[in-house]
Amino acid sequence: MRLLAPALVLCGALMTACTGQEPAKPAESGVVALVNGKAITRATYSGRLGTVTGNPDVRTAIRQNSSLLPRLSGDVLSQMIDAELIEQAAAEIGVQVTDHELRDYIGRIVRDDLGGGPDAWQRFLRSSGYPESEVELALHQDLVREEVEDVLAPQARPSEQQVTEYFGSYYRDRPFVRHILVDEESQAARTLDKLRTGADFARLARELSTDHESAAQGGDLGPFAEGEYPASVEAAVEAAKDGDTIGPVQSAFGWHIIQRQAPLDIARAHDTIVQHLREVEQDRQVQLWVAGLRGKATVTVAPEFGSWNSSTGKVAS
């Protein structure tokens, strides 16, 4: 699942300009952008920006560097414009996500990624800090994108040579790492005790970890790569032996329980690599498609944001 990452910035419900009437101008107080005549309202934009800046990590970054806020404001609007372009063009190639499909998608996420159970969804929402409406809008856009990928690159599959080369670059001789991230040291200690008495690591990661992206994969962080983790986590992994489960380890993100596993051989890593390379190619095809949409689009933004660049897809003053 590609979203539910800390910067949840995808397009929501937009206001359509009235047919047959002069379209709204971005300079008007209620509209921040027009995308092929369709309005992104200031209320929708403000809600999305508030969701992003409400994230604790983002708030901390802004406090440390106030110049980030104007750039973030432009990035949020840029992503909303892209999301609207995709939504409009998806319908033209036969992609349309219904409410029923969205509910089924959420159900699969709850079952496969959040550990199941009657309160798994609400527990996830509480721990993520995002409003349910924002999460559902993001999931809707994620599902649209997945269906677009299937239309644009249905047969994308890497060659065996590509798989072998990728394995050699990113997997060979590298320990495999999993973690569970929680807010409190005491909770991390209790989690470690459960693991030492036989609890399943992947199940606890899905139920407890506040790193939702890795939690959806049972805590998997993939093959170890220097510079990819907080320094304390990296040091703990390097000091551990294959098969060790260690912690609690503190970082700026909270408290980690870490499991170091032996490197995967190519047979065990094969399907994961194929899926990753397939997604990379699908994403490349979608990016080319979106670049084409930008080139044909008519987009105007409120003067306070500067202008929209169709080549980069960015709003900048």
PDB file of C-alpha atoms in Angstrom:
ATOM      1  CA  MET A   1       0.000   0.000   0.000  1.00  0.00           C
ATOM      2  CA  ARG A   2       1.663   3.186  -1.139  1.00  0.00           C
ATOM      3  CA  LEU A   3      -0.048   5.687   1.054  1.00  0.00           C
ATOM      4  CA  LEU A   4      -0.796   6.287   4.692  1.00  0.00           C
ATOM      5  CA  ALA A   5       2.725   7.640   4.879  1.00  0.00           C
ATOM      6  CA  PRO A   6       3.382  10.658   7.115  1.00  0.00           C
ATOM      7  CA  ALA A   7       2.765  13.202   4.367  1.00  0.00           C
ATOM      8  CA  LEU A   8      -0.798  12.301   3.477  1.00  0.00           C
ATOM      9  CA  VAL A   9      -1.403  14.835   0.701  1.00  0.00           C
ATOM     10  CA  LEU A  10      -3.924  13.686  -1.890  1.00  0.00           C
ATOM     11  CA  CYS A  11      -6.858  15.402  -3.526  1.00  0.00           C
ATOM     12  CA  GLY A  12     -10.323  15.298  -2.005  1.00  0.00           C
ATOM     13  CA  ALA A  13     -13.745  16.466  -3.108  1.00  0.00           C
ATOM     14  CA  LEU A  14     -13.569  19.452  -5.421  1.00  0.00           C
ATOM     15  CA  MET A  15     -16.170  22.040  -6.423  1.00  0.00           C
ATOM     16  CA  THR A  16     -17.152  22.040 -10.093  1.00  0.00           C
ATOM     17  CA  ALA A  17     -17.644  25.375 -11.860  1.00  0.00           C
ATOM     18  CA  CYS A  18     -21.255  25.944 -12.866  1.00  0.00           C
ATOM     19  CA  THR A  19     -22.004  24.948 -16.456  1.00  0.00           C
ATOM     20  CA  GLY A  20     -22.806  27.824 -18.767  1.00  0.00           C
ATOM     21  CA  GLN A  21     -21.626  30.497 -16.344  1.00  0.00           C
ATOM     22  CA  GLU A  22     -18.396  32.448 -16.188  1.00  0.00           C
ATOM     23  CA  PRO A  23     -15.956  30.161 -14.283  1.00  0.00           C
ATOM     24  CA  ALA A  24     -14.698  31.241 -10.902  1.00  0.00           C
ATOM     25  CA  LYS A  25     -11.352  33.018 -10.812  1.00  0.00           C
ATOM     26  CA  PRO A  26      -8.609  31.773  -8.463  1.00  0.00           C
ATOM     27  CA  ALA A  27      -8.248  35.273  -7.093  1.00  0.00           C
ATOM     28  CA  GLU A  28     -11.693  34.959  -5.560  1.00  0.00           C
ATOM     29  CA  SER A  29     -11.544  34.064  -1.891  1.00  0.00           C
ATOM     30  CA  GLY A  30     -13.295  30.709  -2.238  1.00  0.00           C
ATOM     31  CA  VAL A  31     -11.035  29.208  -4.914  1.00  0.00           C
ATOM     32  CA  VAL A  32      -7.287  28.481  -4.876  1.00  0.00           C
ATOM     33  CA  ALA A  33      -6.945  26.817  -8.291  1.00  0.00           C
ATOM     34  CA  LEU A  34      -8.823  25.921 -11.453  1.00  0.00           C
ATOM     35  CA  VAL A  35      -7.928  22.634 -13.138  1.00  0.00           C
ATOM     36  CA  ASN A  36      -9.442  22.458 -16.615  1.00  0.00           C
ATOM     37  CA  GLY A  37     -12.247  24.637 -15.302  1.00  0.00           C
ATOM     38  CA  LYS A  38     -12.784  22.645 -12.116  1.00  0.00           C
ATOM     39  CA  ALA A  39     -12.276  24.512  -8.860  1.00  0.00           C
ATOM     40  CA  ILE A  40     -10.181  23.477  -5.903  1.00  0.00           C
ATOM     41  CA  THR A  41     -11.830  25.348  -3.080  1.00  0.00           C
ATOM     42  CA  ARG A  42      -9.972  27.205  -0.401  1.00  0.00           C
ATOM     43  CA  ALA A  43     -11.837  25.195   2.236  1.00  0.00           C
ATOM     44  CA  THR A  44     -10.678  21.901   0.719  1.00  0.00           C
ATOM     45  CA  TYR A  45      -7.122  23.146   0.371  1.00  0.00           C
ATOM     46  CA  SER A  46      -7.034  24.543   3.916  1.00  0.00           C
ATOM     47  CA  GLY A  47      -8.309  21.252   5.293  1.00  0.00           C
ATOM     48  CA  ARG A  48      -5.623  19.308   3.439  1.00  0.00           C
ATOM     49  CA  LEU A  49      -2.852  21.668   4.510  1.00  0.00           C
ATOM     50  CA  GLY A  50      -4.098  21.505   8.102  1.00  0.00           C
ATOM     51  CA  THR A  51      -3.982  17.721   8.007  1.00  0.00           C
ATOM     52  CA  VAL A  52      -0.396  17.732   6.755  1.00  0.00           C
ATOM     53  CA  THR A  53       0.866  20.387   9.164  1.00  0.00           C
ATOM     54  CA  GLY A  54      -0.959  18.645  12.005  1.00  0.00           C
ATOM     55  CA  ASN A  55       1.409  15.700  11.719  1.00  0.00           C
ATOM     56  CA  PRO A  56       3.824  15.842  14.706  1.00  0.00           C
ATOM     57  CA  ASP A  57       6.914  15.232  12.550  1.00  0.00           C
ATOM     58  CA  VAL A  58       5.899  17.995  10.143  1.00  0.00           C
ATOM     59  CA  ARG A  59       5.156  20.403  13.004  1.00  0.00           C
ATOM     60  CA  THR A  60       8.600  19.764  14.458  1.00  0.00           C
ATOM     61  CA  ALA A  61      10.280  20.350  11.102  1.00  0.00           C
ATOM     62  CA  ILE A  62       8.413  23.649  10.630  1.00  0.00           C
ATOM     63  CA  ARG A  63       9.376  24.829  14.118  1.00  0.00           C
ATOM     64  CA  GLN A  64      12.997  24.115  13.312  1.00  0.00           C
ATOM     65  CA  ASN A  65      12.833  25.796   9.899  1.00  0.00           C
ATOM     66  CA  SER A  66       9.975  28.248   9.323  1.00  0.00           C
ATOM     67  CA  SER A  67      10.843  28.575   5.620  1.00  0.00           C
ATOM     68  CA  LEU A  68       9.434  25.071   5.101  1.00  0.00           C
ATOM     69  CA  LEU A  69       5.822  26.222   5.488  1.00  0.00           C
ATOM     70  CA  PRO A  70       5.565  28.306   2.272  1.00  0.00           C
ATOM     71  CA  ARG A  71       7.204  25.501   0.293  1.00  0.00           C
ATOM     72  CA  LEU A  72       4.909  22.926   1.888  1.00  0.00           C
ATOM     73  CA  SER A  73       1.878  25.068   1.045  1.00  0.00           C
ATOM     74  CA  GLY A  74       2.871  25.036  -2.617  1.00  0.00           C
ATOM     75  CA  ASP A  75       3.619  21.309  -2.553  1.00  0.00           C
ATOM     76  CA  VAL A  76       0.191  20.522  -1.114  1.00  0.00           C
ATOM     77  CA  LEU A  77      -1.551  22.490  -3.852  1.00  0.00           C
ATOM     78  CA  SER A  78       0.703  20.949  -6.521  1.00  0.00           C
ATOM     79  CA  GLN A  79      -0.272  17.451  -5.398  1.00  0.00           C
ATOM     80  CA  MET A  80      -3.940  18.374  -5.298  1.00  0.00           C
ATOM     81  CA  ILE A  81      -3.704  19.660  -8.875  1.00  0.00           C
ATOM     82  CA  ASP A  82      -2.018  16.437 -10.029  1.00  0.00           C
ATOM     83  CA  ALA A  83      -4.626  14.359  -8.220  1.00  0.00           C
ATOM     84  CA  GLU A  84      -7.435  16.247  -9.952  1.00  0.00           C
ATOM     85  CA  LEU A  85      -5.787  15.831 -13.353  1.00  0.00           C
ATOM     86  CA  ILE A  86      -5.512  12.085 -12.724  1.00  0.00           C
ATOM     87  CA  GLU A  87      -9.119  11.867 -11.549  1.00  0.00           C
ATOM     88  CA  GLN A  88     -10.376  13.663 -14.656  1.00  0.00           C
ATOM     89  CA  ALA A  89      -8.280  11.650 -17.113  1.00  0.00           C
ATOM     90  CA  ALA A  90      -8.897   8.316 -15.371  1.00  0.00           C
ATOM     91  CA  ALA A  91     -12.574   8.531 -16.246  1.00  0.00           C
ATOM     92  CA  GLU A  92     -11.614   9.016 -19.900  1.00  0.00           C
ATOM     93  CA  ILE A  93      -9.736   5.674 -19.962  1.00  0.00           C
ATOM     94  CA  GLY A  94     -12.526   3.835 -18.171  1.00  0.00           C
ATOM     95  CA  VAL A  95     -11.247   3.991 -14.600  1.00  0.00           C
ATOM     96  CA  GLN A  96     -13.851   4.934 -12.027  1.00  0.00           C
ATOM     97  CA  VAL A  97     -13.751   3.885  -8.382  1.00  0.00           C
ATOM     98  CA  THR A  98     -17.136   3.332  -6.764  1.00  0.00           C
ATOM     99  CA  ASP A  99     -17.957   3.635  -3.067  1.00  0.00           C
ATOM    100  CA  HIS A 100     -18.441  -0.143  -2.991  1.00  0.00           C
ATOM    101  CA  GLU A 101     -14.922  -0.701  -4.383  1.00  0.00           C
ATOM    102  CA  LEU A 102     -13.502   1.713  -1.826  1.00  0.00           C
ATOM    103  CA  ARG A 103     -15.239  -0.136   1.041  1.00  0.00           C
ATOM    104  CA  ASP A 104     -13.881  -3.446  -0.246  1.00  0.00           C
ATOM    105  CA  TYR A 105     -10.402  -1.916  -0.469  1.00  0.00           C
ATOM    106  CA  ILE A 106     -10.571  -0.667   3.115  1.00  0.00           C
ATOM    107  CA  GLY A 107     -11.787  -4.094   4.186  1.00  0.00           C
ATOM    108  CA  ARG A 108      -8.753  -5.750   2.574  1.00  0.00           C
ATOM    109  CA  ILE A 109      -6.426  -3.273   4.271  1.00  0.00           C
ATOM    110  CA  VAL A 110      -8.000  -4.001   7.655  1.00  0.00           C
ATOM    111  CA  ARG A 111      -7.743  -7.757   7.101  1.00  0.00           C
ATOM    112  CA  ASP A 112      -4.333  -7.997   5.442  1.00  0.00           C
ATOM    113  CA  ASP A 113      -2.386  -4.996   6.753  1.00  0.00           C
ATOM    114  CA  LEU A 114      -3.911  -4.025  10.096  1.00  0.00           C
ATOM    115  CA  GLY A 115      -4.308  -7.451  11.662  1.00  0.00           C
ATOM    116  CA  GLY A 116      -8.095  -7.622  11.380  1.00  0.00           C
ATOM    117  CA  GLY A 117     -10.500  -7.390  14.288  1.00  0.00           C
ATOM    118  CA  PRO A 118     -13.555  -5.183  14.846  1.00  0.00           C
ATOM    119  CA  ASP A 119     -11.603  -2.168  16.101  1.00  0.00           C
ATOM    120  CA  ALA A 120      -8.538  -2.396  13.817  1.00  0.00           C
ATOM    121  CA  TRP A 121      -9.630   0.464  11.550  1.00  0.00           C
ATOM    122  CA  GLN A 122     -10.495   2.868  14.361  1.00  0.00           C
ATOM    123  CA  ARG A 123      -7.305   1.942  16.195  1.00  0.00           C
ATOM    124  CA  PHE A 124      -5.324   2.766  13.084  1.00  0.00           C
ATOM    125  CA  LEU A 125      -7.098   6.117  12.654  1.00  0.00           C
ATOM    126  CA  ARG A 126      -6.394   7.061  16.268  1.00  0.00           C
ATOM    127  CA  SER A 127      -2.723   6.205  15.996  1.00  0.00           C
ATOM    128  CA  SER A 128      -2.286   7.913  12.615  1.00  0.00           C
ATOM    129  CA  GLY A 129      -3.782  11.204  13.780  1.00  0.00           C
ATOM    130  CA  TYR A 130      -5.534  11.748  10.430  1.00  0.00           C
ATOM    131  CA  PRO A 131      -9.288  12.413  10.072  1.00  0.00           C
ATOM    132  CA  GLU A 132     -11.166   9.454   8.604  1.00  0.00           C
ATOM    133  CA  SER A 133     -12.412  11.566   5.703  1.00  0.00           C
ATOM    134  CA  GLU A 134      -8.830  12.443   4.723  1.00  0.00           C
ATOM    135  CA  VAL A 135      -7.717   8.818   4.893  1.00  0.00           C
ATOM    136  CA  GLU A 136     -10.649   7.683   2.761  1.00  0.00           C
ATOM    137  CA  LEU A 137      -9.962  10.377   0.173  1.00  0.00           C
ATOM    138  CA  ALA A 138      -6.318   9.322   0.038  1.00  0.00           C
ATOM    139  CA  LEU A 139      -7.288   5.667  -0.333  1.00  0.00           C
ATOM    140  CA  HIS A 140      -9.699   6.587  -3.119  1.00  0.00           C
ATOM    141  CA  GLN A 141      -6.879   8.302  -5.002  1.00  0.00           C
ATOM    142  CA  ASP A 142      -4.549   5.376  -4.328  1.00  0.00           C
ATOM    143  CA  LEU A 143      -7.081   2.955  -5.767  1.00  0.00           C
ATOM    144  CA  VAL A 144      -7.617   5.161  -8.833  1.00  0.00           C
ATOM    145  CA  ARG A 145      -3.869   5.227  -9.411  1.00  0.00           C
ATOM    146  CA  GLU A 146      -3.557   1.440  -9.075  1.00  0.00           C
ATOM    147  CA  GLU A 147      -6.309   0.918 -11.647  1.00  0.00           C
ATOM    148  CA  VAL A 148      -4.688   3.466 -13.969  1.00  0.00           C
ATOM    149  CA  GLU A 149      -1.391   1.565 -13.653  1.00  0.00           C
ATOM    150  CA  ASP A 150      -3.137  -1.655 -14.653  1.00  0.00           C
ATOM    151  CA  VAL A 151      -4.544   0.050 -17.753  1.00  0.00           C
ATOM    152  CA  LEU A 152      -1.305   1.772 -18.789  1.00  0.00           C
ATOM    153  CA  ALA A 153       1.155  -1.044 -18.057  1.00  0.00           C
ATOM    154  CA  PRO A 154      -0.778  -4.295 -17.603  1.00  0.00           C
ATOM    155  CA  GLN A 155       2.086  -6.561 -18.714  1.00  0.00           C
ATOM    156  CA  ALA A 156       4.967  -4.783 -16.982  1.00  0.00           C
ATOM    157  CA  ARG A 157       7.380  -7.498 -15.871  1.00  0.00           C
ATOM    158  CA  PRO A 158      11.145  -7.312 -15.374  1.00  0.00           C
ATOM    159  CA  SER A 159      13.540  -9.718 -17.055  1.00  0.00           C
ATOM    160  CA  GLU A 160      15.406 -12.321 -15.018  1.00  0.00           C
ATOM    161  CA  GLN A 161      18.607 -10.381 -15.705  1.00  0.00           C
ATOM    162  CA  GLN A 162      17.046  -7.274 -14.131  1.00  0.00           C
ATOM    163  CA  VAL A 163      16.003  -9.327 -11.098  1.00  0.00           C
ATOM    164  CA  THR A 164      19.504 -10.766 -10.718  1.00  0.00           C
ATOM    165  CA  GLU A 165      21.142  -7.349 -11.041  1.00  0.00           C
ATOM    166  CA  TYR A 166      18.772  -5.826  -8.499  1.00  0.00           C
ATOM    167  CA  PHE A 167      19.407  -8.678  -6.074  1.00  0.00           C
ATOM    168  CA  GLY A 168      23.156  -8.161  -6.383  1.00  0.00           C
ATOM    169  CA  SER A 169      22.869  -4.427  -5.752  1.00  0.00           C
ATOM    170  CA  TYR A 170      20.380  -4.381  -2.879  1.00  0.00           C
ATOM    171  CA  TYR A 171      19.996  -7.847  -1.301  1.00  0.00           C
ATOM    172  CA  ARG A 172      23.159  -9.932  -1.498  1.00  0.00           C
ATOM    173  CA  ASP A 173      24.884 -10.337   1.901  1.00  0.00           C
ATOM    174  CA  ARG A 174      22.646  -7.745   3.561  1.00  0.00           C
ATOM    175  CA  PRO A 175      20.749  -8.742   6.714  1.00  0.00           C
ATOM    176  CA  PHE A 176      16.978  -8.394   6.554  1.00  0.00           C
ATOM    177  CA  VAL A 177      15.492  -5.999   9.114  1.00  0.00           C
ATOM    178  CA  ARG A 178      12.075  -5.753  10.762  1.00  0.00           C
ATOM    179  CA  HIS A 179      10.915  -3.342  13.446  1.00  0.00           C
ATOM    180  CA  ILE A 180       8.002  -2.333  15.628  1.00  0.00           C
ATOM    181  CA  LEU A 181       7.804   1.370  16.495  1.00  0.00           C
ATOM    182  CA  VAL A 182       5.837   2.605  19.525  1.00  0.00           C
ATOM    183  CA  ASP A 183       5.636   5.863  21.452  1.00  0.00           C
ATOM    184  CA  GLU A 184       6.582   4.765  24.974  1.00  0.00           C
ATOM    185  CA  GLU A 185       9.555   2.804  26.288  1.00  0.00           C
ATOM    186  CA  SER A 186       7.300   0.814  28.610  1.00  0.00           C
ATOM    187  CA  GLN A 187       5.156  -0.323  25.674  1.00  0.00           C
ATOM    188  CA  ALA A 188       8.279  -1.304  23.759  1.00  0.00           C
ATOM    189  CA  ALA A 189       9.475  -3.356  26.734  1.00  0.00           C
ATOM    190  CA  ARG A 190       6.114  -5.153  26.995  1.00  0.00           C
ATOM    191  CA  THR A 191       6.198  -5.852  23.264  1.00  0.00           C
ATOM    192  CA  LEU A 192       9.680  -7.332  23.546  1.00  0.00           C
ATOM    193  CA  ASP A 193       8.503  -9.560  26.401  1.00  0.00           C
ATOM    194  CA  LYS A 194       5.637 -10.845  24.230  1.00  0.00           C
ATOM    195  CA  LEU A 195       8.025 -11.655  21.403  1.00  0.00           C
ATOM    196  CA  ARG A 196      10.346 -13.519  23.747  1.00  0.00           C
ATOM    197  CA  THR A 197       7.448 -15.686  24.901  1.00  0.00           C
ATOM    198  CA  GLY A 198       6.478 -16.658  21.362  1.00  0.00           C
ATOM    199  CA  ALA A 199       4.273 -13.871  19.985  1.00  0.00           C
ATOM    200  CA  ASP A 200       4.315 -13.430  16.218  1.00  0.00           C
ATOM    201  CA  PHE A 201       6.440 -10.438  15.166  1.00  0.00           C
ATOM    202  CA  ALA A 202       4.450  -9.609  12.026  1.00  0.00           C
ATOM    203  CA  ARG A 203       1.122  -9.722  13.870  1.00  0.00           C
ATOM    204  CA  LEU A 204       2.346  -7.397  16.627  1.00  0.00           C
ATOM    205  CA  ALA A 205       3.834  -5.021  14.048  1.00  0.00           C
ATOM    206  CA  ARG A 206       0.480  -4.767  12.272  1.00  0.00           C
ATOM    207  CA  GLU A 207      -1.356  -4.234  15.547  1.00  0.00           C
ATOM    208  CA  LEU A 208       1.021  -1.899  17.383  1.00  0.00           C
ATOM    209  CA  SER A 209       3.573  -0.191  15.160  1.00  0.00           C
ATOM    210  CA  THR A 210       3.105   3.517  14.497  1.00  0.00           C
ATOM    211  CA  ASP A 211       5.243   3.188  11.358  1.00  0.00           C
ATOM    212  CA  HIS A 212       2.194   2.328   9.297  1.00  0.00           C
ATOM    213  CA  GLU A 213       4.018   1.782   6.022  1.00  0.00           C
ATOM    214  CA  SER A 214       6.245  -0.985   7.402  1.00  0.00           C
ATOM    215  CA  ALA A 215       3.505  -2.240   9.747  1.00  0.00           C
ATOM    216  CA  ALA A 216       1.420  -3.115   6.699  1.00  0.00           C
ATOM    217  CA  GLN A 217       4.280  -5.451   5.714  1.00  0.00           C
ATOM    218  CA  GLY A 218       4.601  -7.051   9.138  1.00  0.00           C
ATOM    219  CA  GLY A 219       7.306  -4.607  10.176  1.00  0.00           C
ATOM    220  CA  ASP A 220       9.589  -5.376   7.231  1.00  0.00           C
ATOM    221  CA  LEU A 221      12.147  -2.685   6.408  1.00  0.00           C
ATOM    222  CA  GLY A 222      13.856  -4.806   3.794  1.00  0.00           C
ATOM    223  CA  PRO A 223      17.571  -5.492   3.372  1.00  0.00           C
ATOM    224  CA  PHE A 224      19.824  -3.379   5.567  1.00  0.00           C
ATOM    225  CA  ALA A 225      21.260  -0.261   3.922  1.00  0.00           C
ATOM    226  CA  GLU A 226      23.597   2.153   5.679  1.00  0.00           C
ATOM    227  CA  GLY A 227      22.248   5.669   6.011  1.00  0.00           C
ATOM    228  CA  GLU A 228      18.614   4.609   5.655  1.00  0.00           C
ATOM    229  CA  TYR A 229      17.816   4.433   9.393  1.00  0.00           C
ATOM    230  CA  PRO A 230      18.221   6.692  12.423  1.00  0.00           C
ATOM    231  CA  ALA A 231      21.774   6.393  13.777  1.00  0.00           C
ATOM    232  CA  SER A 232      20.662   4.549  16.925  1.00  0.00           C
ATOM    233  CA  VAL A 233      18.740   1.960  14.901  1.00  0.00           C
ATOM    234  CA  GLU A 234      21.593   1.498  12.453  1.00  0.00           C
ATOM    235  CA  ALA A 235      24.069   0.944  15.290  1.00  0.00           C
ATOM    236  CA  ALA A 236      21.750  -1.592  16.930  1.00  0.00           C
ATOM    237  CA  VAL A 237      21.352  -3.566  13.703  1.00  0.00           C
ATOM    238  CA  GLU A 238      25.100  -3.605  13.094  1.00  0.00           C
ATOM    239  CA  ALA A 239      25.785  -4.806  16.647  1.00  0.00           C
ATOM    240  CA  ALA A 240      23.173  -7.585  16.510  1.00  0.00           C
ATOM    241  CA  LYS A 241      23.568 -11.071  15.104  1.00  0.00           C
ATOM    242  CA  ASP A 242      21.291 -12.755  12.600  1.00  0.00           C
ATOM    243  CA  GLY A 243      18.227 -14.032  14.452  1.00  0.00           C
ATOM    244  CA  ASP A 244      18.440 -11.470  17.283  1.00  0.00           C
ATOM    245  CA  THR A 245      15.408  -9.487  18.443  1.00  0.00           C
ATOM    246  CA  ILE A 246      16.609  -6.437  20.374  1.00  0.00           C
ATOM    247  CA  GLY A 247      15.381  -3.270  22.045  1.00  0.00           C
ATOM    248  CA  PRO A 248      13.995  -1.009  23.154  1.00  0.00           C
ATOM    249  CA  VAL A 249      16.052   1.375  20.980  1.00  0.00           C
ATOM    250  CA  GLN A 250      15.189   5.065  21.079  1.00  0.00           C
ATOM    251  CA  SER A 251      15.200   7.408  18.094  1.00  0.00           C
ATOM    252  CA  ALA A 252      13.560  10.723  17.271  1.00  0.00           C
ATOM    253  CA  PHE A 253      10.529   8.738  16.063  1.00  0.00           C
ATOM    254  CA  GLY A 254       9.931   6.782  19.271  1.00  0.00           C
ATOM    255  CA  TRP A 255      10.995   3.379  20.601  1.00  0.00           C
ATOM    256  CA  HIS A 256      11.947   0.493  18.313  1.00  0.00           C
ATOM    257  CA  ILE A 257      11.952  -3.254  18.728  1.00  0.00           C
ATOM    258  CA  ILE A 258      14.284  -4.550  16.022  1.00  0.00           C
ATOM    259  CA  GLN A 259      14.704  -7.991  14.533  1.00  0.00           C
ATOM    260  CA  ARG A 260      17.753  -8.816  12.425  1.00  0.00           C
ATOM    261  CA  GLN A 261      17.349 -11.770  10.079  1.00  0.00           C
ATOM    262  CA  ALA A 262      19.801 -13.583   7.830  1.00  0.00           C
ATOM    263  CA  PRO A 263      20.202 -12.247   4.277  1.00  0.00           C
ATOM    264  CA  LEU A 264      17.685 -13.618   1.797  1.00  0.00           C
ATOM    265  CA  ASP A 265      18.890 -15.767  -1.069  1.00  0.00           C
ATOM    266  CA  ILE A 266      17.671 -14.927  -4.552  1.00  0.00           C
ATOM    267  CA  ALA A 267      15.034 -17.659  -4.527  1.00  0.00           C
ATOM    268  CA  ARG A 268      13.320 -16.183  -1.448  1.00  0.00           C
ATOM    269  CA  ALA A 269      13.735 -12.596  -2.629  1.00  0.00           C
ATOM    270  CA  HIS A 270      12.692 -13.255  -6.229  1.00  0.00           C
ATOM    271  CA  ASP A 271       8.961 -12.562  -6.060  1.00  0.00           C
ATOM    272  CA  THR A 272       9.435  -9.458  -3.904  1.00  0.00           C
ATOM    273  CA  ILE A 273      11.963  -8.052  -6.370  1.00  0.00           C
ATOM    274  CA  VAL A 274       9.721  -8.823  -9.346  1.00  0.00           C
ATOM    275  CA  GLN A 275       6.830  -7.015  -7.687  1.00  0.00           C
ATOM    276  CA  HIS A 276       9.018  -4.030  -6.792  1.00  0.00           C
ATOM    277  CA  LEU A 277      10.456  -3.671 -10.293  1.00  0.00           C
ATOM    278  CA  ARG A 278       6.993  -4.096 -11.793  1.00  0.00           C
ATOM    279  CA  GLU A 279       5.700  -1.253  -9.602  1.00  0.00           C
ATOM    280  CA  VAL A 280       8.680   0.911 -10.567  1.00  0.00           C
ATOM    281  CA  GLU A 281       7.887   0.432 -14.260  1.00  0.00           C
ATOM    282  CA  GLN A 282       4.175   1.056 -13.718  1.00  0.00           C
ATOM    283  CA  ASP A 283       5.001   4.209 -11.787  1.00  0.00           C
ATOM    284  CA  ARG A 284       7.267   5.361 -14.621  1.00  0.00           C
ATOM    285  CA  GLN A 285       4.441   4.857 -17.110  1.00  0.00           C
ATOM    286  CA  VAL A 286       2.026   6.806 -14.912  1.00  0.00           C
ATOM    287  CA  GLN A 287       4.535   9.640 -14.493  1.00  0.00           C
ATOM    288  CA  LEU A 288       4.890   9.909 -18.276  1.00  0.00           C
ATOM    289  CA  TRP A 289       1.103   9.901 -18.585  1.00  0.00           C
ATOM    290  CA  VAL A 290       0.722  12.601 -15.931  1.00  0.00           C
ATOM    291  CA  ALA A 291       3.407  14.714 -17.623  1.00  0.00           C
ATOM    292  CA  GLY A 292       1.326  14.542 -20.789  1.00  0.00           C
ATOM    293  CA  LEU A 293      -1.788  15.573 -18.864  1.00  0.00           C
ATOM    294  CA  ARG A 294       0.035  18.578 -17.429  1.00  0.00           C
ATOM    295  CA  GLY A 295       1.166  19.654 -20.870  1.00  0.00           C
ATOM    296  CA  LYS A 296      -2.415  19.722 -22.158  1.00  0.00           C
ATOM    297  CA  ALA A 297      -4.027  21.115 -19.001  1.00  0.00           C
ATOM    298  CA  THR A 298      -5.297  24.602 -18.340  1.00  0.00           C
ATOM    299  CA  VAL A 299      -4.423  25.386 -14.733  1.00  0.00           C
ATOM    300  CA  THR A 300      -4.502  28.721 -12.945  1.00  0.00           C
ATOM    301  CA  VAL A 301      -3.779  29.364  -9.282  1.00  0.00           C
ATOM    302  CA  ALA A 302      -4.534  32.193  -6.888  1.00  0.00           C
ATOM    303  CA  PRO A 303      -1.919  34.988  -7.065  1.00  0.00           C
ATOM    304  CA  GLU A 304      -0.746  34.315  -3.517  1.00  0.00           C
ATOM    305  CA  PHE A 305       0.744  31.012  -4.727  1.00  0.00           C
ATOM    306  CA  GLY A 306       2.570  32.486  -7.711  1.00  0.00           C
ATOM    307  CA  SER A 307       2.112  30.306 -10.780  1.00  0.00           C
ATOM    308  CA  TRP A 308       1.847  26.667 -11.855  1.00  0.00           C
ATOM    309  CA  ASN A 309       4.598  25.235 -14.065  1.00  0.00           C
ATOM    310  CA  SER A 310       3.236  22.618 -16.468  1.00  0.00           C
ATOM    311  CA  SER A 311       6.722  21.166 -17.072  1.00  0.00           C
ATOM    312  CA  THR A 312       7.442  20.417 -13.420  1.00  0.00           C
ATOM    313  CA  GLY A 313       3.887  20.210 -12.096  1.00  0.00           C
ATOM    314  CA  LYS A 314       4.891  22.560  -9.291  1.00  0.00           C
ATOM    315  CA  VAL A 315       3.307  25.685  -7.847  1.00  0.00           C
ATOM    316  CA  ALA A 316       5.919  28.289  -6.962  1.00  0.00           C
ATOM    317  CA  SER A 317       6.059  32.016  -6.337  1.00  0.00           C
TER     318      SER A 317
END
